[in-house]
PDB file of C-alpha atoms in Angstrom:
ATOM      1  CA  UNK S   1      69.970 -17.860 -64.761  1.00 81.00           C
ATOM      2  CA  UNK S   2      70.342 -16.902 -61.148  1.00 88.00           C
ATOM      3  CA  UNK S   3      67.485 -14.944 -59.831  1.00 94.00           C
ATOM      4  CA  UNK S   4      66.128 -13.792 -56.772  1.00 97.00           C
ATOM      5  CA  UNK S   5      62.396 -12.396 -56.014  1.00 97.00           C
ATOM      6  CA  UNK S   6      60.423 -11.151 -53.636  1.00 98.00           C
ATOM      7  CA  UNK S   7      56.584 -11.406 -54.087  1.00 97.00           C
ATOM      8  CA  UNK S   8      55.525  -8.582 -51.626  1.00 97.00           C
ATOM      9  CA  UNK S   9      55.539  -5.516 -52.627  1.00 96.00           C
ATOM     10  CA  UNK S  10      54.422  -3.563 -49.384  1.00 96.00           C
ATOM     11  CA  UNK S  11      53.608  -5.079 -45.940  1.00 96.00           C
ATOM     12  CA  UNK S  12      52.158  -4.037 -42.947  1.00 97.00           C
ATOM     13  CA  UNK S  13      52.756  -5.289 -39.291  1.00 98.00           C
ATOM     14  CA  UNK S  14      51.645  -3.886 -35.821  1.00 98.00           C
ATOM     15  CA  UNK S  15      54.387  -2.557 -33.733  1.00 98.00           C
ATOM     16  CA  UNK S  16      55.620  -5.134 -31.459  1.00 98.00           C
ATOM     17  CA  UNK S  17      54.502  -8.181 -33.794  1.00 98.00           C
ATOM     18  CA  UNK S  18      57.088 -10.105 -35.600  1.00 98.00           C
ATOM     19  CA  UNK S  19      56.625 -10.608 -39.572  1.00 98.00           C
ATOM     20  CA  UNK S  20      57.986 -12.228 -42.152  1.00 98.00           C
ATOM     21  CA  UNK S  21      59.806 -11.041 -45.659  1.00 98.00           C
ATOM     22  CA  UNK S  22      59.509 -13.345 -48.456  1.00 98.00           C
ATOM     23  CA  UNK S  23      62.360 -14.201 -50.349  1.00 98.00           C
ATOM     24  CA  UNK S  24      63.302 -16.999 -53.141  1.00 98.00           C
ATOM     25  CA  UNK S  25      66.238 -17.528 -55.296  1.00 97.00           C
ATOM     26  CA  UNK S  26      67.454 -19.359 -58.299  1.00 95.00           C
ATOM     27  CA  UNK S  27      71.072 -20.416 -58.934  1.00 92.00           C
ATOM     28  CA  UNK S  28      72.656 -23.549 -60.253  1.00 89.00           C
ATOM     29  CA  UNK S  29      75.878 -22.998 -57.970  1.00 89.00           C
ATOM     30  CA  UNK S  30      76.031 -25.443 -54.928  1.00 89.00           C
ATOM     31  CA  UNK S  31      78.065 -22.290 -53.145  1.00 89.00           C
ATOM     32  CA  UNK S  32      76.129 -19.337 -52.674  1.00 91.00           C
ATOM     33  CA  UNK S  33      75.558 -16.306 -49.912  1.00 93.00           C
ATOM     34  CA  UNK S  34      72.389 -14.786 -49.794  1.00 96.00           C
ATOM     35  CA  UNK S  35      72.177 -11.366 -47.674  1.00 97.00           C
ATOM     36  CA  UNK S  36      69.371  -8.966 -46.238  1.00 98.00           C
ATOM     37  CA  UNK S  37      69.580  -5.256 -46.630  1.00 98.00           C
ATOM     38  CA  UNK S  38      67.303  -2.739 -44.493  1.00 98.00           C
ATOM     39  CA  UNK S  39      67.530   0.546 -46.438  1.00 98.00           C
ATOM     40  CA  UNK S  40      65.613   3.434 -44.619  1.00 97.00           C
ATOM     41  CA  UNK S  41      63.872   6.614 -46.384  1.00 95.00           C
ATOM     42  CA  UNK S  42      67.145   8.187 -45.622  1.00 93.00           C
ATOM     43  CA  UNK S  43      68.965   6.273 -48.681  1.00 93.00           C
ATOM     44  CA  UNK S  44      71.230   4.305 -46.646  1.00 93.00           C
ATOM     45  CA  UNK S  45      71.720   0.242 -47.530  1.00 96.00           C
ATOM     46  CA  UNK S  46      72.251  -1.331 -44.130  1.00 97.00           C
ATOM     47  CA  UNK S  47      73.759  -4.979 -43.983  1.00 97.00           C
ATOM     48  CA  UNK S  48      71.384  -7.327 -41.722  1.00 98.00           C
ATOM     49  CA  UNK S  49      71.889 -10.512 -42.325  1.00 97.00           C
ATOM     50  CA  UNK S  50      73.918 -13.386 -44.217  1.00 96.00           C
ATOM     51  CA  UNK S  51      73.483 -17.214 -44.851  1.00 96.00           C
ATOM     52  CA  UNK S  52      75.749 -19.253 -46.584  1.00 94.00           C
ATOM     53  CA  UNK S  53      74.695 -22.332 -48.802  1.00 92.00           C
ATOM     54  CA  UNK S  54      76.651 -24.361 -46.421  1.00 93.00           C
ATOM     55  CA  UNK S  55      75.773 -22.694 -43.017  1.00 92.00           C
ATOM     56  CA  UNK S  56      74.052 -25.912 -41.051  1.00 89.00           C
ATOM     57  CA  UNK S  57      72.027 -23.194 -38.816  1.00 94.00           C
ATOM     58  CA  UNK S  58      69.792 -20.145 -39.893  1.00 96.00           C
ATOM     59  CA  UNK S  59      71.352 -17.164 -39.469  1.00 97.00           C
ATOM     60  CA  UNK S  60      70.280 -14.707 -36.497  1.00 97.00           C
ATOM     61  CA  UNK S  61      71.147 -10.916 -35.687  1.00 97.00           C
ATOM     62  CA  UNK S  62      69.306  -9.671 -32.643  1.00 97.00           C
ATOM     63  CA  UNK S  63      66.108  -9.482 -33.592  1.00 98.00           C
ATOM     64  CA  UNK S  64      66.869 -10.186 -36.786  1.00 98.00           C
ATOM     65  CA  UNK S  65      66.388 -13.994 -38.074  1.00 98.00           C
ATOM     66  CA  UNK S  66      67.263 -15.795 -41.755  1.00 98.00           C
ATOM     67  CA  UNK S  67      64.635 -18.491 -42.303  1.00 97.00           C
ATOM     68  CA  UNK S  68      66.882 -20.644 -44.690  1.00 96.00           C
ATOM     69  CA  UNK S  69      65.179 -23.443 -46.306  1.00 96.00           C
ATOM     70  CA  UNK S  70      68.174 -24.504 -49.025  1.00 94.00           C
ATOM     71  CA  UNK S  71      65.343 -27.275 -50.608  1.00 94.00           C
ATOM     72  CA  UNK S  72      62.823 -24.970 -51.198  1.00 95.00           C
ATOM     73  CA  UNK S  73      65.662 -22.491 -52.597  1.00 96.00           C
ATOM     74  CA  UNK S  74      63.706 -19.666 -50.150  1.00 97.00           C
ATOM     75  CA  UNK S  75      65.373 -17.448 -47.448  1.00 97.00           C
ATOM     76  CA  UNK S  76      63.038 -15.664 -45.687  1.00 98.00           C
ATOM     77  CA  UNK S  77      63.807 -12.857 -42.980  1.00 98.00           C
ATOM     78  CA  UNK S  78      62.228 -12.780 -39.829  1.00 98.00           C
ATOM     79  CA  UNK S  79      62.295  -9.546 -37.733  1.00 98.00           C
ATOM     80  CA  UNK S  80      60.733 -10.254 -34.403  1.00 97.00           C
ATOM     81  CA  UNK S  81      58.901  -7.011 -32.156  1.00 97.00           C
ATOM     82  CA  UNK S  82      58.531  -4.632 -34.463  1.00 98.00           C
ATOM     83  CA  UNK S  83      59.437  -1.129 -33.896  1.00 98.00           C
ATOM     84  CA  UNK S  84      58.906   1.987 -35.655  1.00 98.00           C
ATOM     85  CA  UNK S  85      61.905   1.967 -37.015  1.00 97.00           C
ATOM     86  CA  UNK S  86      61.937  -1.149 -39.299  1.00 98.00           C
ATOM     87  CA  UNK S  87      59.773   0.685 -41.715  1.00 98.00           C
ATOM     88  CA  UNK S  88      62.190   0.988 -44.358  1.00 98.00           C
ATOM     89  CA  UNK S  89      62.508  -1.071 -47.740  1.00 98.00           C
ATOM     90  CA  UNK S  90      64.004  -4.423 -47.584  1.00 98.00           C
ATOM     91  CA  UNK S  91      66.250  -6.250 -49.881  1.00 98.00           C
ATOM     92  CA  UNK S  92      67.122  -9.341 -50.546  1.00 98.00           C
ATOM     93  CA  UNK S  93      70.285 -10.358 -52.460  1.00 98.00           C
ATOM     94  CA  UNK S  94      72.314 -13.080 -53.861  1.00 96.00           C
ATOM     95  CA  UNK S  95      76.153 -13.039 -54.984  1.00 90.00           C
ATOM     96  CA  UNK S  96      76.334 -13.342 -58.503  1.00 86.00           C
ATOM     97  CA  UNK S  97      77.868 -16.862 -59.825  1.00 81.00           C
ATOM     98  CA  UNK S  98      81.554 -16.542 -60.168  1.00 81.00           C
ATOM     99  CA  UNK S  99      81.827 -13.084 -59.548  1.00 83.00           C
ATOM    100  CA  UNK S 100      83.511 -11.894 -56.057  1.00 81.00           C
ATOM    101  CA  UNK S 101      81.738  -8.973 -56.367  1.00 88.00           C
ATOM    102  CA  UNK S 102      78.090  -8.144 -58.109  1.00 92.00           C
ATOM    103  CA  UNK S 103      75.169  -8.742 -56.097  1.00 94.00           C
ATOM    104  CA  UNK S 104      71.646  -9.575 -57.599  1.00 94.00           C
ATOM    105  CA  UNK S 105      69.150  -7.685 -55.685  1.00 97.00           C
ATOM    106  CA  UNK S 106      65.379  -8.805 -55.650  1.00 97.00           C
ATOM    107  CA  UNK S 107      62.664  -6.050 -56.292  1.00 97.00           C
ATOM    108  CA  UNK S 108      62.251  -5.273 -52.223  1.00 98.00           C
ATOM    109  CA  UNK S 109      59.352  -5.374 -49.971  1.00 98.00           C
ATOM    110  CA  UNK S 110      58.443  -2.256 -48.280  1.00 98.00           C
ATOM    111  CA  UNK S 111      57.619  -2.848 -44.829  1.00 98.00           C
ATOM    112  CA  UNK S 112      55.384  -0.259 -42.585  1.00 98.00           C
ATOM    113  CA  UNK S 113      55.404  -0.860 -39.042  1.00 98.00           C
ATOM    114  CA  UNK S 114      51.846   0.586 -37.361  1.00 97.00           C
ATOM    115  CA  UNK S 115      51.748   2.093 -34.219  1.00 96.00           C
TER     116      UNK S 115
ATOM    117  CA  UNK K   1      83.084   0.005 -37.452  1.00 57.00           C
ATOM    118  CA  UNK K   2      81.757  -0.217 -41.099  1.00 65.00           C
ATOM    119  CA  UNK K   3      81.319   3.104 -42.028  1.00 91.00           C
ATOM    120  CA  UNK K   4      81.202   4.432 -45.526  1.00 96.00           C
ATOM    121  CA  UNK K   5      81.165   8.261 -45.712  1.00 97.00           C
ATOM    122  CA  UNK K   6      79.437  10.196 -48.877  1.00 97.00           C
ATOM    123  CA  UNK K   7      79.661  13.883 -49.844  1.00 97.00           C
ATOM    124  CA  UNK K   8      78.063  15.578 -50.671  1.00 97.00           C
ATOM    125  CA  UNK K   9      74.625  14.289 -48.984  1.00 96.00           C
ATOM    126  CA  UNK K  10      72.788  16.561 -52.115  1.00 97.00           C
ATOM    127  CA  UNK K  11      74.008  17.544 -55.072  1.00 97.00           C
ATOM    128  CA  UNK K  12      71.582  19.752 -58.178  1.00 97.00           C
ATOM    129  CA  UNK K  13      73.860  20.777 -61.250  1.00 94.00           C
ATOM    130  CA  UNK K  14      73.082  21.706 -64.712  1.00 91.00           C
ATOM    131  CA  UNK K  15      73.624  19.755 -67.908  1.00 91.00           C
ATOM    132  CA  UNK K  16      76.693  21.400 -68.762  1.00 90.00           C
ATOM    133  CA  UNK K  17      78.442  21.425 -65.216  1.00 91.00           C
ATOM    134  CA  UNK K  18      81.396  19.072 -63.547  1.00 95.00           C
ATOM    135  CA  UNK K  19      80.908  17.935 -60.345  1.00 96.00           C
ATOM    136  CA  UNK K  20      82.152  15.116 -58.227  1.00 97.00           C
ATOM    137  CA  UNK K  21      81.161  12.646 -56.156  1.00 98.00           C
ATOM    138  CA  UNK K  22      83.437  11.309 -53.018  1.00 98.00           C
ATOM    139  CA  UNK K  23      83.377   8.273 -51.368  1.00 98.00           C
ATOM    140  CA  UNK K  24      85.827   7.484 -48.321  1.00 97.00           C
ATOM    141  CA  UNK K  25      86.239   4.239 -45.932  1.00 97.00           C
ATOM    142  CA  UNK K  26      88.461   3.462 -43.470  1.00 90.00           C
ATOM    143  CA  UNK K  27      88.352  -0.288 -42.642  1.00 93.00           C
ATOM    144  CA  UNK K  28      90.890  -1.108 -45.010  1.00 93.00           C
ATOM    145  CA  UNK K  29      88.523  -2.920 -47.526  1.00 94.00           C
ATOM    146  CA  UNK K  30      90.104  -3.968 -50.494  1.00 94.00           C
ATOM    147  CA  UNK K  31      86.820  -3.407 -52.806  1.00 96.00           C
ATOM    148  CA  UNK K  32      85.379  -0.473 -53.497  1.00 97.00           C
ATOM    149  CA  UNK K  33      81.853   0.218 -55.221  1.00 97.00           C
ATOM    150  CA  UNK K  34      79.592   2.726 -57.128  1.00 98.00           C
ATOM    151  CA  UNK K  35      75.947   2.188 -57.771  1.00 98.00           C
ATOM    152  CA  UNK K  36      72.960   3.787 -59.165  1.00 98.00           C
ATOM    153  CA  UNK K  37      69.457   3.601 -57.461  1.00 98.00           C
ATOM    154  CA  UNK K  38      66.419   5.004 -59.315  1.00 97.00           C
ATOM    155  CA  UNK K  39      63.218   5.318 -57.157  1.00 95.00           C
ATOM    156  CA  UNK K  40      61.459   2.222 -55.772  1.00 92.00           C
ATOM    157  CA  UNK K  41      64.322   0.178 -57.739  1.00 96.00           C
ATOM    158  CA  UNK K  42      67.199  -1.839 -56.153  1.00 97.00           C
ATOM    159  CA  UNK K  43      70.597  -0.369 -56.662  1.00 97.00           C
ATOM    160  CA  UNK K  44      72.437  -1.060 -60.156  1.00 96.00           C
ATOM    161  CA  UNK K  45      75.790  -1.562 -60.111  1.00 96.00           C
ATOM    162  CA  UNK K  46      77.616   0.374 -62.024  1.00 97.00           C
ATOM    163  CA  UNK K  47      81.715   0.151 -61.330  1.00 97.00           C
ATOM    164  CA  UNK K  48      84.072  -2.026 -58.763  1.00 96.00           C
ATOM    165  CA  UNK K  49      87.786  -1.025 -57.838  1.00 96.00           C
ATOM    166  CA  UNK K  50      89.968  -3.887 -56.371  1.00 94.00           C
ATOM    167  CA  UNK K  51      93.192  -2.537 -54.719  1.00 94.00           C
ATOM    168  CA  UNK K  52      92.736   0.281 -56.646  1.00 95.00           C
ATOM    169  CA  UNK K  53      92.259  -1.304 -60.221  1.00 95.00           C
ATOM    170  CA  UNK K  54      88.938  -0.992 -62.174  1.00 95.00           C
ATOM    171  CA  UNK K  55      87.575  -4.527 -62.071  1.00 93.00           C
ATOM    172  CA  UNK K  56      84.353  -4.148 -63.565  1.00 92.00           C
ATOM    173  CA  UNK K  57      82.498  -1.150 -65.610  1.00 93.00           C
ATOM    174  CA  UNK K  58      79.193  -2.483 -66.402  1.00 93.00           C
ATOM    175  CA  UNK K  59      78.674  -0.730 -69.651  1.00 92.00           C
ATOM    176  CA  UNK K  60      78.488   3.150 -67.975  1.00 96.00           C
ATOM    177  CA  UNK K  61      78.035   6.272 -69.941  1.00 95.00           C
ATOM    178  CA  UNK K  62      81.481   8.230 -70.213  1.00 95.00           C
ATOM    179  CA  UNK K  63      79.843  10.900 -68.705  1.00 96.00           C
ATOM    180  CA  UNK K  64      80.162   9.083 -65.702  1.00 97.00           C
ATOM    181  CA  UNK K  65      84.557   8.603 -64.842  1.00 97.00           C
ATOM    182  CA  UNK K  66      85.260   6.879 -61.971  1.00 97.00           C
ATOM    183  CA  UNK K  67      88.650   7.631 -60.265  1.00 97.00           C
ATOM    184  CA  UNK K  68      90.197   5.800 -56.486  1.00 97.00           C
ATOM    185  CA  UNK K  69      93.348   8.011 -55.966  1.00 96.00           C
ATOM    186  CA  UNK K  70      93.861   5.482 -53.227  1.00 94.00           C
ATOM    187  CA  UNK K  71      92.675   2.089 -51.016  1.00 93.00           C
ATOM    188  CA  UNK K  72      90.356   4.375 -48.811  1.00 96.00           C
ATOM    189  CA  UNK K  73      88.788   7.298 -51.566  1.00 97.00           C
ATOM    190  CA  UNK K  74      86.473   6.418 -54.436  1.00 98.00           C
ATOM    191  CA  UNK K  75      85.589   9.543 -56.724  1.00 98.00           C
ATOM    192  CA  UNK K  76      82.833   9.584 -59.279  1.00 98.00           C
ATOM    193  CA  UNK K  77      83.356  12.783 -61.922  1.00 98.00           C
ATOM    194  CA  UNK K  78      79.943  13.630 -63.671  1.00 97.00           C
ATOM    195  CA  UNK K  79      80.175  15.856 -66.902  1.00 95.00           C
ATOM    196  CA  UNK K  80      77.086  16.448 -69.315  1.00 94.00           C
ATOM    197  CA  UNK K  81      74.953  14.729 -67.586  1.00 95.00           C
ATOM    198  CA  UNK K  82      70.722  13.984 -68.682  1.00 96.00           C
ATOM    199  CA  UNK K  83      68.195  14.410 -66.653  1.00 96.00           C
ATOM    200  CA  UNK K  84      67.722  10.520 -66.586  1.00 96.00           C
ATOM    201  CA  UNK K  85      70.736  10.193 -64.982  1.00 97.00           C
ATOM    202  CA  UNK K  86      69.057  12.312 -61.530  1.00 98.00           C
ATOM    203  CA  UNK K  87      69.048   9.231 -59.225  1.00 98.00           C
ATOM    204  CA  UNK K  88      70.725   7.826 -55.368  1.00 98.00           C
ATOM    205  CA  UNK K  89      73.987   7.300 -56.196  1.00 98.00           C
ATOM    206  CA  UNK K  90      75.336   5.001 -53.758  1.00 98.00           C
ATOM    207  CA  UNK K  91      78.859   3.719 -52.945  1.00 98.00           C
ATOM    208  CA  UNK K  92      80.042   0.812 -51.085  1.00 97.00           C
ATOM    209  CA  UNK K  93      82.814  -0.942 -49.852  1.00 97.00           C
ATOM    210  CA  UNK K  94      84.210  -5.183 -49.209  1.00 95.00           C
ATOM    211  CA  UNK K  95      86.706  -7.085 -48.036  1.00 91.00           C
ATOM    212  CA  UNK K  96      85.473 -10.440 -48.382  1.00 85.00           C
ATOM    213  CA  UNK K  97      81.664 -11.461 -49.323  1.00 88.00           C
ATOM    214  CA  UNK K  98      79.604  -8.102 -47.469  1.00 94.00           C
ATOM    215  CA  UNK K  99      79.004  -5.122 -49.184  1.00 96.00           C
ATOM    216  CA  UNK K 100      78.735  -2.090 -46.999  1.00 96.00           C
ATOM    217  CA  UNK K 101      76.934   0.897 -48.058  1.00 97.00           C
ATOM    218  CA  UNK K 102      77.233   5.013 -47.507  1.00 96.00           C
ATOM    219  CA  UNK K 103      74.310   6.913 -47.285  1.00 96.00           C
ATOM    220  CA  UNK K 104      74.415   8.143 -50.688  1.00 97.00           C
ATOM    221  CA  UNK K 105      74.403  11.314 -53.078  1.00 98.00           C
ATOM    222  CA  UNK K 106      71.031  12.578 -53.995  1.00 98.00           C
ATOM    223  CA  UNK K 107      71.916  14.098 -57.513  1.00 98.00           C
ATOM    224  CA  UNK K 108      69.299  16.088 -59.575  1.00 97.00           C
ATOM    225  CA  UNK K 109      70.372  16.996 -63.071  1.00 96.00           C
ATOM    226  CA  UNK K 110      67.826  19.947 -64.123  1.00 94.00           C
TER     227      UNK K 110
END
């Protein structure tokens, strides 16, 4: 069964510092998406970042990066010179096999930036 | 632009009232999405419109009717609701494989 996870619960980084949000997956389907959401105190799910199974190069958004190793089945974000405002939850999700439409969400990783 | 407005930003009603949620996006997305988020949980899905057809109900109360009067308004009509049921209620919209999110209804049921 398809699964994603993410081991860490809460993280800490210094502002400025980059760090690194674990995230693995399980799937049997050789075409898959895997996506990043940032969602903020506020409530809001923001869209980051997206890797395809197929993409040939990890995925970058600004300072946002998508550390895609497909053997390893792990797809780690990167978010490089922290600011204050990356404290937030982060998610890490999968498209559902052979559905256009459901997501599988991991557990999330709340991330504190320190001043 | 991705935006995905929500009203109202709070919502508190009583187990007897009718209330409704709205949902509206304008960048001609062809999906449309409601989900539940309980605290320190990631969001459940919970019903998907395509062009304007329920596609998917994932088991939801009845207490919970969905409605899209068209390709850009999603509506969520709560009625008899539990306190269980207080949670982020989120909605979303796609045209191909990214979901985008609005900010979301905070809804207490006392």
């Amino acid at each position: 069964a398809q699964k994603i996870t993410q081991t860490q619960p809460g993280m800490f980084v210094q502002e400025k510092e980059a760090v690194t949000l674990d995230c693995t997956y399980d799937t049997s389907d050789p075409s898959y998406g895997l996506f990043w959401y940032k969602q903020p105190s506020s409530g809001e799910m923001i869209f980051l970042i997206y890797q395809g199974s197929y993409d040939q190069q990890n995925a970058t958004e600004g300072r946002y990066s998508l550390n895609f190793q497909k053997a390893r089945k792990s797809a780690n974000l990167v978010i490089s010179a922290s600011q204050l405002g990356d404290s937030a939850m982060y998610f890490c999700a999968m498209r559902e096999e052979g559905s256009s439409y459901k997501l599988i969400f991991g557990s999330g990783t709340r991330l504190l930036v320190r001043p | 632009d991705t935006e995905v407005t929500q009203t109202p930003k709070h919502l508190v009603m009583g187990m007897t009232n009718k209330k409704s949620l709205k949902c509206e996006q304008h960048m001609g997305h062809r999906a449309m999405y409601w989900y539940k988020q309980k605290a320190k949980k990631p969001p459940e899905l919970m019903f998907v419109y395509s062009y304007e057809k329920l596609s998917i109900n994932e088991s939801v109360p009845s207490r919970f009717s969905p409605e899209c009067p068209n390709s850009s308004l999603l509506n969520l009509h709560l009625h008899a609701l539990q306190p269980e049921d207080s949670a982020l209620y989120l909605c979303a919209s796609s045209q191909d494989r990214t979901q985008y999110f609005g900010p979301g209804t905070r809804l207490l049921v006392l």
